[in-house]
Coordinates of C-alpha atoms in Angstrom, one line a residue:
X1 CA -23.2 38.1 -53.4
X2 CA -24.7 40.1 -50.7
X3 CA -27.0 38.5 -47.8
X4 CA -29.6 40.0 -46.4
X5 CA -28.5 43.3 -44.8
X6 CA -27.0 43.2 -41.5
X7 CA -29.4 44.2 -39.0
X8 CA -29.0 47.8 -38.1
X9 CA -30.4 48.8 -34.9
X10 CA -33.3 47.0 -33.2
X11 CA -35.1 50.4 -32.4
X12 CA -34.9 51.6 -36.0
X13 CA -36.5 48.1 -37.2
X14 CA -39.2 48.6 -34.7
X15 CA -40.1 52.2 -35.7
X16 CA -41.2 50.6 -39.2
X17 CA -43.5 47.8 -37.3
X18 CA -46.8 48.1 -37.0
X19 CA -46.8 45.4 -34.3
X20 CA -46.9 46.5 -30.8
X21 CA -46.4 44.3 -27.8
X22 CA -48.2 44.6 -24.6
X23 CA -47.9 42.8 -21.3
X24 CA -44.3 41.1 -22.3
X25 CA -42.2 43.0 -20.1
X26 CA -40.5 40.9 -17.3
X27 CA -42.4 41.2 -13.9
X28 CA -39.4 42.5 -11.7
X29 CA -37.6 46.0 -12.5
X30 CA -35.2 45.4 -9.7
X31 CA -34.0 41.9 -10.6
X32 CA -31.1 43.2 -12.3
X33 CA -30.0 45.0 -9.4
X34 CA -30.5 41.6 -7.5
X35 CA -28.0 39.9 -9.7
X36 CA -25.5 43.1 -9.1
X37 CA -25.4 42.8 -5.4
X38 CA -24.9 39.1 -5.2
X39 CA -28.2 38.2 -3.4
X40 CA -29.6 36.3 -6.2
X41 CA -28.8 35.9 -9.9
X42 CA -31.9 36.8 -12.3
X43 CA -32.2 35.0 -15.5
X44 CA -35.2 36.4 -17.9
X45 CA -36.1 33.8 -20.5
X46 CA -38.2 35.1 -23.8
X47 CA -39.4 31.8 -25.6
X48 CA -41.8 31.1 -28.3
X49 CA -42.9 27.9 -27.7
X50 CA -46.5 27.7 -26.4
X51 CA -46.8 24.1 -26.4
X52 CA -44.7 23.3 -23.7
X53 CA -45.4 26.6 -21.5
X54 CA -46.6 25.1 -18.6
X55 CA -44.3 22.1 -18.6
X56 CA -41.3 24.5 -19.1
X57 CA -42.2 26.4 -16.0
X58 CA -42.4 23.2 -14.2
X59 CA -38.9 22.6 -14.8
X60 CA -37.6 26.1 -14.1
X61 CA -39.5 25.6 -10.8
X62 CA -37.4 22.5 -10.1
X63 CA -33.8 24.2 -11.0
X64 CA -34.7 27.1 -8.7
X65 CA -35.3 24.6 -6.1
X66 CA -32.0 23.1 -6.8
X67 CA -30.3 26.4 -7.3
X68 CA -31.6 28.6 -4.7
X69 CA -28.9 31.4 -5.9
X70 CA -30.8 31.8 -9.1
X71 CA -34.3 33.1 -10.3
X72 CA -35.5 32.6 -13.8
X73 CA -38.6 34.7 -15.1
X74 CA -40.4 33.3 -18.0
X75 CA -42.2 34.8 -20.8
X76 CA -43.9 33.0 -23.6
X77 CA -45.0 34.5 -26.9
X78 CA -45.8 32.5 -29.9
X79 CA -48.9 30.6 -31.1
X80 CA -50.8 33.4 -32.8
X81 CA -48.3 36.0 -31.9
X82 CA -45.3 37.3 -33.8
X83 CA -42.3 36.2 -31.6
X84 CA -39.7 37.9 -33.9
X85 CA -41.5 41.4 -33.6
X86 CA -42.0 40.8 -29.9
X87 CA -38.3 40.1 -29.3
X88 CA -37.5 43.1 -31.4
X89 CA -39.9 45.0 -29.1
X90 CA -38.5 43.7 -25.7
X91 CA -34.7 44.5 -26.7
X92 CA -35.7 47.9 -27.7
X93 CA -37.7 49.0 -24.8
X94 CA -34.5 48.4 -22.8
X95 CA -36.1 45.1 -21.4
X96 CA -33.9 42.7 -23.2
X97 CA -34.0 39.0 -22.2
X98 CA -30.9 36.9 -21.2
X99 CA -32.0 34.0 -22.8
X100 CA -34.2 34.2 -26.3
X101 CA -34.8 32.4 -29.2
X102 CA -33.2 32.4 -32.7
X103 CA -34.0 30.4 -35.9
X104 CA -31.1 30.1 -37.8
X105 CA -28.4 32.0 -39.9
X106 CA -30.7 35.0 -40.6
X107 CA -31.5 35.4 -37.0
X108 CA -27.7 35.1 -36.1
X109 CA -27.1 37.8 -38.4
X110 CA -29.7 39.9 -37.3
X111 CA -28.8 39.5 -33.3
X112 CA -25.1 39.5 -34.0
X113 CA -24.6 42.0 -31.1
X114 CA -26.3 39.9 -28.9
X115 CA -25.7 36.3 -29.1
X116 CA -22.8 34.9 -26.7
X117 CA -20.5 32.1 -27.9
X118 CA -21.9 28.9 -26.5
X119 CA -19.0 26.7 -27.8
X120 CA -17.8 25.3 -24.5
X121 CA -21.1 24.6 -23.1
X122 CA -21.6 20.9 -22.2
X123 CA -24.9 21.0 -24.4
X124 CA -23.2 22.0 -27.4
X125 CA -20.6 19.3 -27.3
X126 CA -23.3 16.9 -27.2
X127 CA -25.2 18.3 -29.9
X128 CA -26.0 15.7 -32.5
X129 CA -24.0 16.1 -35.6
X130 CA -25.5 18.7 -38.1
X131 CA -27.7 20.4 -35.5
X132 CA -25.4 23.3 -35.2
X133 CA -24.6 24.1 -38.5
X134 CA -26.8 27.2 -39.0
X135 CA -25.8 28.7 -35.8
X136 CA -22.0 28.2 -36.2
X137 CA -19.6 31.1 -37.6
X138 CA -15.9 30.8 -37.7
X139 CA -16.0 27.7 -35.2
X140 CA -18.1 29.4 -32.8
X141 CA -21.6 28.1 -31.7
X142 CA -24.0 30.5 -31.0
X143 CA -27.4 28.8 -30.4
X144 CA -28.5 25.5 -28.8
X145 CA -31.0 23.4 -30.4
X146 CA -34.3 22.9 -28.5
X147 CA -35.2 19.5 -29.9
X148 CA -36.1 17.8 -33.4
X149 CA -39.2 18.0 -34.8
X150 CA -41.0 16.5 -37.8
X151 CA -44.5 17.5 -39.4
X152 CA -46.8 16.4 -42.1
X153 CA -50.5 15.5 -42.0
X154 CA -51.7 14.2 -38.5
X155 CA -54.8 12.1 -38.8
X156 CA -57.3 10.6 -36.9
X157 CA -56.9 6.8 -37.0
X158 CA -60.4 5.8 -36.3
X159 CA -61.9 8.0 -38.8
X160 CA -59.6 6.5 -41.4
X161 CA -60.4 3.0 -40.5
X162 CA -64.2 3.7 -40.3
X163 CA -63.9 5.3 -43.9
X164 CA -61.9 2.3 -45.3
X165 CA -58.7 4.1 -45.6
X166 CA -55.1 2.4 -45.4
X167 CA -52.8 5.4 -44.3
X168 CA -49.7 3.5 -45.6
X169 CA -51.2 3.2 -49.1
X170 CA -51.0 7.2 -48.9
X171 CA -47.8 8.1 -50.7
X172 CA -48.7 10.4 -54.2
X173 CA -50.8 13.4 -54.3
X174 CA -53.2 11.3 -56.2
X175 CA -53.5 9.0 -53.6
X176 CA -54.2 11.6 -51.1
X177 CA -56.8 13.1 -53.4
X178 CA -58.7 9.8 -53.3
X179 CA -58.8 9.7 -49.8
X180 CA -59.8 13.3 -49.3
X181 CA -62.7 12.5 -51.8
X182 CA -63.4 9.4 -49.7
X183 CA -63.7 11.2 -46.4
X184 CA -65.8 14.4 -48.0
X185 CA -68.3 11.4 -49.2
X186 CA -68.8 9.8 -46.2
X187 CA -68.4 12.9 -43.6
X188 CA -71.8 12.6 -42.4
X189 CA -71.5 9.0 -41.4
X190 CA -68.2 9.9 -40.1
X191 CA -69.1 12.6 -38.0
X192 CA -66.6 15.0 -39.0
X193 CA -67.4 18.4 -40.7
X194 CA -64.7 18.6 -43.3
X195 CA -61.5 16.2 -44.5
X196 CA -59.0 19.2 -43.3
X197 CA -58.9 21.8 -41.2
X198 CA -56.5 24.6 -42.3
X199 CA -55.5 27.4 -40.0
X200 CA -54.9 29.8 -42.9
X201 CA -54.7 32.7 -40.3
X202 CA -51.4 31.6 -39.2
X203 CA -49.0 32.5 -42.0
X204 CA -46.1 30.2 -40.5
X205 CA -48.1 27.4 -41.2
X206 CA -48.4 28.3 -44.8
X207 CA -45.1 30.2 -45.6
X208 CA -42.9 27.9 -43.3
X209 CA -44.2 24.6 -43.2
X210 CA -46.3 24.0 -46.2
X211 CA -43.8 25.9 -48.4
X212 CA -40.9 24.1 -47.0
X213 CA -41.7 20.7 -48.2
X214 CA -41.6 21.7 -51.9
X215 CA -39.0 24.1 -51.4
X216 CA -36.6 21.8 -49.8
X217 CA -35.2 20.3 -53.0
X218 CA -34.7 23.6 -54.8
X219 CA -31.8 24.2 -51.9
X220 CA -30.4 20.8 -51.8
X221 CA -32.1 20.3 -48.2
X222 CA -29.7 22.6 -46.8
X223 CA -30.5 25.3 -44.6
X224 CA -27.4 27.1 -45.7
X225 CA -28.1 26.5 -49.4
X226 CA -31.1 28.6 -48.8
X227 CA -29.3 31.2 -46.7
X228 CA -26.5 31.6 -49.6
X229 CA -29.3 31.9 -52.3
X230 CA -29.6 35.0 -54.3
X231 CA -33.4 33.7 -55.2
X232 CA -36.1 31.5 -55.0
X233 CA -37.2 29.8 -58.1
X234 CA -40.3 27.9 -57.0
X235 CA -39.1 25.1 -58.8
X236 CA -42.3 23.0 -57.3
X237 CA -44.4 25.9 -57.2
X238 CA -47.2 24.0 -59.0
X239 CA -47.4 21.2 -56.4
X240 CA -47.2 23.5 -53.5
X241 CA -50.2 25.3 -55.2
X242 CA -52.2 21.9 -55.5
X243 CA -51.6 20.8 -52.4
X244 CA -52.9 24.1 -50.7
X245 CA -55.7 24.2 -53.1
X246 CA -56.5 20.5 -51.9
X247 CA -56.7 21.8 -48.0
X248 CA -58.4 24.9 -48.9
X249 CA -61.4 23.1 -51.0
X250 CA -61.9 20.4 -48.3
X251 CA -61.4 22.3 -45.1
X252 CA -63.7 23.3 -42.4
X253 CA -64.5 27.1 -43.4
X254 CA -63.5 30.1 -43.0
X255 CA -60.0 28.9 -43.2
X256 CA -58.6 32.6 -42.9
X257 CA -59.8 33.1 -39.7
X258 CA -58.8 29.7 -38.3
X259 CA -55.9 30.0 -35.8
X260 CA -53.5 27.1 -34.5
X261 CA -55.7 26.6 -31.3
X262 CA -58.9 26.4 -33.3
X263 CA -57.4 23.9 -35.5
X264 CA -55.9 21.5 -33.1
X265 CA -57.9 21.7 -30.0
X266 CA -61.4 22.7 -31.1
X267 CA -61.4 20.8 -34.4
X268 CA -59.0 18.1 -34.5
X269 CA -59.2 17.1 -30.9
X270 CA -62.8 17.1 -30.9
X271 CA -63.2 14.7 -33.9
X272 CA -64.4 17.6 -36.2
X273 CA -62.1 16.9 -39.0
X274 CA -59.7 13.9 -40.4
X275 CA -56.6 15.6 -40.8
X276 CA -54.6 18.6 -39.8
X277 CA -51.1 20.1 -41.2
X278 CA -48.8 20.1 -38.3
X279 CA -46.1 18.2 -36.5
X280 CA -45.4 15.9 -33.2
X281 CA -45.7 19.6 -31.1
X282 CA -49.1 19.3 -31.0
X283 CA -49.3 16.1 -29.1
X284 CA -49.4 18.1 -25.5
X285 CA -52.2 20.1 -26.8
X286 CA -54.4 17.3 -27.8
X287 CA -53.5 15.5 -24.7
X288 CA -54.7 18.2 -22.7
X289 CA -58.0 17.9 -24.3
X290 CA -58.4 14.0 -24.6
X291 CA -55.4 11.8 -23.5
X292 CA -56.8 8.8 -24.8
X293 CA -57.0 10.5 -28.3
X294 CA -53.7 11.5 -28.1
X295 CA -52.1 8.2 -26.8
X296 CA -54.3 5.9 -29.5
X297 CA -55.6 7.8 -32.3
X298 CA -53.0 10.0 -34.0
X299 CA -51.1 9.1 -36.9
X300 CA -48.7 11.0 -39.4
X301 CA -48.8 11.0 -43.2
X302 CA -46.0 12.6 -45.2
X303 CA -47.1 15.5 -47.6
X304 CA -46.8 14.0 -50.9
X305 CA -43.9 15.3 -52.9
X306 CA -42.8 14.4 -56.1
X307 CA -39.6 12.2 -56.1
X308 CA -39.8 12.5 -52.0
X309 CA -42.7 10.0 -51.4
X310 CA -42.8 8.4 -48.1
X311 CA -40.5 11.4 -46.6
X312 CA -41.2 14.1 -44.1
X313 CA -39.6 17.1 -43.0
X314 CA -37.7 16.8 -39.7
X315 CA -35.3 19.3 -38.4
X316 CA -34.6 21.8 -35.3
X317 CA -37.4 24.0 -35.2
X318 CA -35.6 26.7 -33.0
X319 CA -32.5 27.7 -30.7
X320 CA -31.5 29.1 -27.4
X321 CA -29.5 31.7 -27.7
X322 CA -27.9 33.9 -24.5
X323 CA -27.4 37.6 -24.6
X324 CA -23.8 38.6 -24.4
X325 CA -24.5 42.0 -23.1
X326 CA -26.2 40.7 -19.8
X327 CA -23.9 40.9 -16.8
X328 CA -21.2 38.4 -16.9
X329 CA -22.7 36.2 -13.8
X330 CA -26.0 36.2 -15.7
X331 CA -24.5 34.9 -18.8
X332 CA -23.0 32.2 -16.7
X333 CA -26.1 31.4 -15.0
X334 CA -28.2 31.2 -18.3
X335 CA -25.4 28.7 -19.7
X336 CA -25.5 26.7 -16.7
X337 CA -29.4 26.5 -16.9
X338 CA -29.4 25.5 -20.4
X339 CA -26.4 22.5 -19.6
X340 CA -28.7 21.3 -16.7
X341 CA -31.9 21.3 -18.9
X342 CA -30.3 19.0 -21.8
X343 CA -27.3 17.3 -20.1
X344 CA -28.6 16.3 -16.6
X345 CA -30.3 13.1 -15.7
X346 CA -33.6 15.1 -14.6
X347 CA -33.3 17.4 -17.6
X348 CA -33.2 14.4 -19.9
X349 CA -35.9 12.3 -18.7
X350 CA -38.0 15.6 -18.3
X351 CA -37.4 16.9 -21.9
X352 CA -38.3 13.4 -23.1
X353 CA -41.4 12.6 -21.1
X354 CA -42.7 15.9 -20.4
X355 CA -41.8 18.2 -23.3
X356 CA -42.1 14.7 -25.5
X357 CA -39.1 16.2 -27.4
X358 CA -37.3 14.1 -29.6
X359 CA -33.6 14.8 -28.5
X360 CA -31.0 16.8 -30.4
X361 CA -28.3 15.5 -28.4
X362 CA -26.4 12.4 -27.3
X363 CA -26.6 10.5 -24.3
X364 CA -30.4 9.9 -24.3
X365 CA -29.9 6.4 -25.2
X366 CA -31.6 5.2 -21.8
X367 CA -34.8 7.8 -22.5
X368 CA -38.0 6.4 -23.9
X369 CA -39.5 8.5 -26.7
X370 CA -43.0 8.7 -25.0
X371 CA -45.6 9.9 -27.5
X372 CA -46.6 7.9 -30.7
X373 CA -46.2 11.0 -33.0
X374 CA -42.9 11.6 -32.1
X375 CA -41.9 7.9 -32.2
X376 CA -43.1 7.8 -35.8
X377 CA -41.2 10.9 -36.6
X378 CA -38.0 9.2 -35.0
X379 CA -38.5 6.4 -37.1
X380 CA -38.6 8.4 -40.4
X381 CA -35.6 10.2 -39.3
X382 CA -33.5 6.7 -38.1
X383 CA -34.5 5.4 -41.8
X384 CA -33.7 8.5 -43.4
X385 CA -36.8 9.1 -44.8
X386 CA -36.6 13.0 -44.6
X387 CA -36.7 16.2 -46.0
X388 CA -34.4 19.1 -44.9
X389 CA -35.8 22.4 -43.1
X390 CA -34.7 25.3 -45.3
X391 CA -37.2 28.1 -44.5
X392 CA -35.2 29.1 -41.8
X393 CA -32.6 30.0 -44.4
X394 CA -34.9 32.4 -46.1
X395 CA -34.2 36.0 -45.4
X396 CA -35.6 37.3 -42.3
X397 CA -39.4 37.2 -42.0
X398 CA -39.8 36.3 -45.6
X399 CA -41.5 32.8 -45.0
X400 CA -44.4 34.3 -43.1
X401 CA -43.8 38.0 -43.5
X402 CA -43.8 37.7 -47.2
X403 CA -44.4 34.2 -48.7
X404 CA -47.2 33.3 -45.9
X405 CA -49.0 36.7 -46.3
X406 CA -49.3 36.3 -49.7
X407 CA -50.6 32.7 -49.8
X408 CA -53.1 34.5 -47.5
X409 CA -54.1 36.8 -50.4
X410 CA -54.2 34.2 -52.5
X411 CA -56.7 32.3 -50.8
X412 CA -58.7 35.4 -50.3
X413 CA -58.9 35.7 -53.8
X414 CA -57.2 39.0 -53.9
X415 CA -54.2 37.7 -56.0
X416 CA -53.3 34.7 -58.3
X417 CA -50.7 32.1 -57.9
X418 CA -48.5 33.5 -60.1
X419 CA -48.4 36.5 -58.3
X420 CA -47.6 34.9 -55.1
X421 CA -44.7 33.6 -56.8
X422 CA -43.5 36.8 -58.3
X423 CA -44.1 38.8 -55.2
X424 CA -42.4 36.3 -53.1
X425 CA -39.5 36.0 -55.5
X426 CA -39.0 39.8 -55.6
X427 CA -39.2 40.2 -51.8
X428 CA -36.3 37.3 -51.5
X429 CA -34.1 38.9 -54.1
X430 CA -34.5 42.6 -52.6
X431 CA -33.8 41.3 -49.1
X432 CA -30.4 39.6 -50.7
X433 CA -29.0 42.6 -52.6

């Protein structure tokens, strides 16, 4: 069996891409020269997580204050932008970052010429059991986990209470339909525009997260099971379709032009909708809009999957990688920064309290998980009520670039659901030839 083809040249792949990145080069052209002459080591970071951009830059400033011989430049590309395509552009333009993000085994294969061995870092040695599996080859570790995350249906507690809905009683798809129909019938008195806000413009919401809930069982909840699979059967495709249809029918419209920011900030945070399909990472975005709402009015419901009622998908969203082609002192400075972020007392406190991260590392026993969504997800994980994250084991760009796009075409009425599955299956099999 052949896995997805080894990445053969970032620049070649870029020529076939229609995505052009503008404004994402690092600010200082002479930064590497500074590293070479010994005045200061400059580390360029290219990362995807828009939700903690400002807080991450605060953390970087603290590190620079404690380490005046290190300068760290940060570029953040995510949300509505394609991080993967942007990273390829950055590398092919000769502006390769020193620290960047990879999503799992497919990315590891794609960037094998760039990723440094991180096995000897303090962070790798502190990583929780199972969190390094997808970025480990022949006992070498090539990525450090961001954190743990979980997702489902984030709901407005006040709206549910006013509608007479007990969230604890929503386990099956039929339970969810009943709750949605109640919300729809009372939306005027509840002051909402619709039960859902589906950001169908974001292919990752559909092709990564929504689909994962219904594909996890097919691959035994194992990212490597997906990575080694020749095909995808869509064994729970009917469930995936009906859940997508439910959101589409009862969502604020038009869904295909709704992005992440509109979903979270303009609709959910302002009380225009009762539920959104998202995860604990939305906390900071909601808190910026309404701190009281974020603290007291958000809960999370599992996506109803037959046989896994009451469970939510929990996993590592992304990994930090270090560019082994950077100068030796830059590679070491990059490793030192990542170690400090996750193993120093300040880093532990900052990542839990400011980033709102659920730790993926040991040594956090004295750190309190500070936001309500993360606390709920941590309880699900502690009780073993979880589904695996398998979407990062799919062929490169398949989840959002193939399945997500096909799901968008289905919502637009351009193709049938049968064609969604057929086209997506064929794309998977072609990538694995």
